[in-house]
Amino acid sequence: MRQALLRTAALPVCLWLALPALAAAQDLQDRPDAALPPPIETATPRADDQIDFSADQLEYDFDAEIVNATGDVRLFRQGERLRADKVTWNRKTGQVVAEGDIAVTNPQGDVAYGDRIELTDTLRDGVVDNMLVVLEQGGRIAAQRGVRENGGVLRVTRAAYTPCAVETSDGCPKEPSWKITAREVVYNPDRKRIRYKGARVTLFGLSLPLPAFSHTLGGENAPGLLAPQIRISRVNGLEFALPYHFNLAPNRDLTVTPHLFTGALPMIEGNYRQYSSLGAFDVTAYGTYSRRSDDLITETGTAPTSENAFRGYVDATGRAQFDPYWSAFGSIRVATDKTFLRRYDISRDDRLRSNIGVQRISENTYFAIQGWAVQSLRLDDAGQTQPVALPEIDFRHRLTDPLLGGRMTIQLNSLAISRNNGEQDTQRAFASALWELRRITGWGQEMTFSAFARGDIYNTNDNAGTAALYRGEEGFHTRAIGAVAVDVKWPFIGQAFGGDQRITPRVQIVASPKVSNIDISNEDARAVDLEDSNLFSLNRFPGYDRYEDSTRITYGLDYALDLPGIAINANIGQSYRLDQRTSIFPEGTGLTDRWSDFVGRTEVRVGQFVAFTHRYRLDKDGLAVRRNEVDATVGSRKTYALVGYLRLNRNNDQLVEDLRDREELRVGGRVAFARFWSAFGSATVDLTDREEDPLSLSDGFEPIRHRLGVQYEDDCVRLGLTWRRDYQDNGDARAGNSFLLTLALTNLGR
């Protein structure tokens, strides 16, 4: 009784709050107490020319051949269903008149409600007064009068359409975020498309006229205009982009986007997509004619003459799967110059990588032939030539050891690297075998035995212009590599602090004879650094061109604590080289001396609310922090804050480009407020100073860019405004402010 009274008392309040919206939105509201007909599968007609029906009471006039059914009447014919309080069926004329709480459902799942409906006995064609159609794909159409034509096409007059919610979460009526009103609306359920004549769109109470247009429902692919984009930037001025989508076939489409600028010549963008039974590919291209790189410095130290030229960019990806094992793939990214992508705010990448190849993958075998090409977009390497790696042939096969029960992996690999302008070219080939055996002792120790052997052949030409640390010796060279290792983990597991705790000491011993490294050119093992991820690796160099030839002991500790809603994982370790051979590791990597630096990682997760990761490297002498990396996220999906911090203090002479010191801060976040509103922002700051890196131009606090914005997003509208500022000039991509306005409406623009 109390709950019923509360509901009764709350109803007038709900209506009072909704009165301003009811006047405009009442036609789009749900019809009260309109029961739906049962699903199609529960009522199948006996024949196409017959109507199955049920009713509380049935009267039949034999002379006039008129059937009157009253009381929860339900009719079914060929997938068409009708429910009403009263139905009159004239068998002579075939006219069916339904009245009272009417609901008509077509085979597509759309439900039409009305006060009075006149239909033919097919239940498809007819006239509906005070119509509301709730679409299966989402959205609704309300009209004073509607006509259902042959094929289920619905033609309504003085109508309104919206895909938005028309009720609040409390069930009160509300004005939809946006709707379209029109003199005439035509809905074709087979094509899932709506067409308008004499239309106006109303967004948050602001009404704008629209020409005759149409759109699809339910994410269907169809030709037409997409959502526009508006941006203001310092270099290009006001930008307006309006994409047009061409639906070429069910498996092919093309989107063409003209970009108009007040401060530059127009640019055209095209995106072509296609998929088939073999695979799919996607090609995006940009093209314009503008001034390029008007403040770059040439090798002679003089500024080149600014010139107008064609500028553009191509980004293409694709994959074809010929059978369960064989496939081909490709990714091509090429720009006409170094600053095109940044000037037009397409990408902030500092290099573009292209990759093509074929591969075969089975349960125990991998085979691939592929190649890479890299285009550098960095302004400070204008004199450097990027290599082309083609081809690389890689074969790997895994087999079970029939004697000891271990597993062996055999690898064959060859690679050719070439450069233009007479710079270094390298070819290599090697064959290797890795045997591993894992055993669990009776006391619970996990022991892994490894044996590795590899034979290399290298050929290098024209290496005089390469840095001495990487060039090696010209001509053919061979190299033999071998290593054996044993790795022991001993986990201790128990309950602690109300959860499960795991403490795992770990020790690894690796023995490897002296390897001829210096005579071999180094192409793929340059960016080396001791980290928690490679502390226990057989070779702590990345790539294949350098191999760590030492006998060493590596020890560490893994820790894990699992509590209800909380997970903590951490590790720390160090290695000691037993032999006294001179290290081949560069200074500042943490591996130069016999005792390595300490490295570790700590991860903390608290449900879905907190994620914290800290990676570090501590100097073995004095525990100075040589690497300090923090990534933290706090909050929910709607409101969160994130921080990223990195400092590399390698304490070296900064002569090696791949091992320069750096300090950087990244912050970002989003705050949700007023239910549908949110504010967001991010910033990147260069904290490097001249003491850390003599070549750095930063003064210790140099903002790189920031972004601030506000956004509204509900069930059918996304509206946002973003302000971004770049603080650094990059060729003709100049520092300055840019503003971006975004607007997306459900079912419009895609």
mmCIF file of N, CA and C in Angstrom, residues 221-226 242-258 268-273 750:
data_model
loop_
_atom_site.group_PDB
_atom_site.id
_atom_site.type_symbol
_atom_site.label_atom_id
_atom_site.label_comp_id
_atom_site.label_asym_id
_atom_site.label_seq_id
_atom_site.Cartn_x
_atom_site.Cartn_y
_atom_site.Cartn_z
ATOM 1 N N ASN A 221 25.519 0.380 -44.680
ATOM 2 C CA ASN A 221 26.433 1.086 -45.558
ATOM 3 C C ASN A 221 25.655 1.632 -46.747
ATOM 4 N N ALA A 222 25.735 2.946 -46.976
ATOM 5 C CA ALA A 222 24.972 3.557 -48.054
ATOM 6 C C ALA A 222 25.670 4.844 -48.480
ATOM 7 N N PRO A 223 25.447 5.279 -49.735
ATOM 8 C CA PRO A 223 26.082 6.525 -50.179
ATOM 9 C C PRO A 223 25.460 7.734 -49.508
ATOM 10 N N GLY A 224 26.266 8.787 -49.401
ATOM 11 C CA GLY A 224 25.756 10.027 -48.833
ATOM 12 C C GLY A 224 26.825 10.801 -48.102
ATOM 13 N N LEU A 225 26.438 11.988 -47.623
ATOM 14 C CA LEU A 225 27.339 12.844 -46.872
ATOM 15 C C LEU A 225 27.542 12.309 -45.466
ATOM 16 N N LEU A 226 28.749 12.457 -44.954
ATOM 17 C CA LEU A 226 29.076 12.069 -43.590
ATOM 18 C C LEU A 226 29.204 13.320 -42.729
ATOM 19 N N LEU A 242 34.145 17.943 -45.532
ATOM 20 C CA LEU A 242 32.833 17.320 -45.659
ATOM 21 C C LEU A 242 32.975 16.036 -46.475
ATOM 22 N N PRO A 243 33.038 14.884 -45.803
ATOM 23 C CA PRO A 243 33.226 13.621 -46.536
ATOM 24 C C PRO A 243 31.956 13.208 -47.279
ATOM 25 N N TYR A 244 32.167 12.521 -48.404
ATOM 26 C CA TYR A 244 31.067 11.900 -49.134
ATOM 27 C C TYR A 244 31.399 10.428 -49.333
ATOM 28 N N HIS A 245 30.427 9.570 -48.978
ATOM 29 C CA HIS A 245 30.649 8.129 -49.004
ATOM 30 C C HIS A 245 29.970 7.508 -50.219
ATOM 31 N N PHE A 246 30.738 6.717 -50.996
ATOM 32 C CA PHE A 246 30.217 5.988 -52.141
ATOM 33 C C PHE A 246 30.155 4.501 -51.779
ATOM 34 N N ASN A 247 28.970 3.925 -51.829
ATOM 35 C CA ASN A 247 28.803 2.494 -51.579
ATOM 36 C C ASN A 247 28.892 1.772 -52.920
ATOM 37 N N LEU A 248 30.093 1.319 -53.293
ATOM 38 C CA LEU A 248 30.311 0.744 -54.612
ATOM 39 C C LEU A 248 29.729 -0.651 -54.739
ATOM 40 N N ALA A 249 29.747 -1.413 -53.660
ATOM 41 C CA ALA A 249 29.233 -2.784 -53.646
ATOM 42 C C ALA A 249 29.153 -3.210 -52.191
ATOM 43 N N PRO A 250 28.515 -4.344 -51.905
ATOM 44 C CA PRO A 250 28.478 -4.787 -50.504
ATOM 45 C C PRO A 250 29.846 -4.979 -49.879
ATOM 46 N N ASN A 251 30.873 -5.212 -50.700
ATOM 47 C CA ASN A 251 32.220 -5.447 -50.164
ATOM 48 C C ASN A 251 33.209 -4.359 -50.552
ATOM 49 N N ARG A 252 32.730 -3.233 -51.125
ATOM 50 C CA ARG A 252 33.642 -2.171 -51.544
ATOM 51 C C ARG A 252 33.010 -0.817 -51.266
ATOM 52 N N ASP A 253 33.813 0.134 -50.785
ATOM 53 C CA ASP A 253 33.303 1.494 -50.634
ATOM 54 C C ASP A 253 34.449 2.487 -50.789
ATOM 55 N N LEU A 254 34.067 3.717 -51.043
ATOM 56 C CA LEU A 254 35.020 4.813 -51.249
ATOM 57 C C LEU A 254 34.485 6.041 -50.544
ATOM 58 N N THR A 255 35.357 6.713 -49.789
ATOM 59 C CA THR A 255 35.001 7.965 -49.123
ATOM 60 C C THR A 255 35.949 9.058 -49.612
ATOM 61 N N VAL A 256 35.387 10.098 -50.170
ATOM 62 C CA VAL A 256 36.168 11.231 -50.677
ATOM 63 C C VAL A 256 35.870 12.439 -49.796
ATOM 64 N N THR A 257 36.936 13.068 -49.297
ATOM 65 C CA THR A 257 36.782 14.195 -48.379
ATOM 66 C C THR A 257 37.560 15.397 -48.904
ATOM 67 N N PRO A 258 36.891 16.422 -49.399
ATOM 68 C CA PRO A 258 37.595 17.668 -49.714
ATOM 69 C C PRO A 258 37.819 18.485 -48.439
ATOM 70 N N ILE A 268 42.603 17.181 -50.996
ATOM 71 C CA ILE A 268 41.656 16.102 -51.218
ATOM 72 C C ILE A 268 42.133 14.854 -50.483
ATOM 73 N N GLU A 269 41.194 14.154 -49.859
ATOM 74 C CA GLU A 269 41.483 12.913 -49.139
ATOM 75 C C GLU A 269 40.566 11.821 -49.661
ATOM 76 N N GLY A 270 41.118 10.638 -49.870
ATOM 77 C CA GLY A 270 40.329 9.509 -50.328
ATOM 78 C C GLY A 270 40.629 8.265 -49.523
ATOM 79 N N ASN A 271 39.588 7.484 -49.247
ATOM 80 C CA ASN A 271 39.752 6.218 -48.528
ATOM 81 C C ASN A 271 38.965 5.138 -49.264
ATOM 82 N N TYR A 272 39.671 4.092 -49.715
ATOM 83 C CA TYR A 272 39.049 2.979 -50.438
ATOM 84 C C TYR A 272 39.224 1.712 -49.625
ATOM 85 N N ARG A 273 38.114 0.966 -49.423
ATOM 86 C CA ARG A 273 38.153 -0.274 -48.652
ATOM 87 C C ARG A 273 37.491 -1.388 -49.466
ATOM 88 N N ARG A 750 26.853 8.580 -41.312
ATOM 89 C CA ARG A 750 27.498 7.275 -41.559
ATOM 90 C C ARG A 750 26.403 6.232 -41.703
#
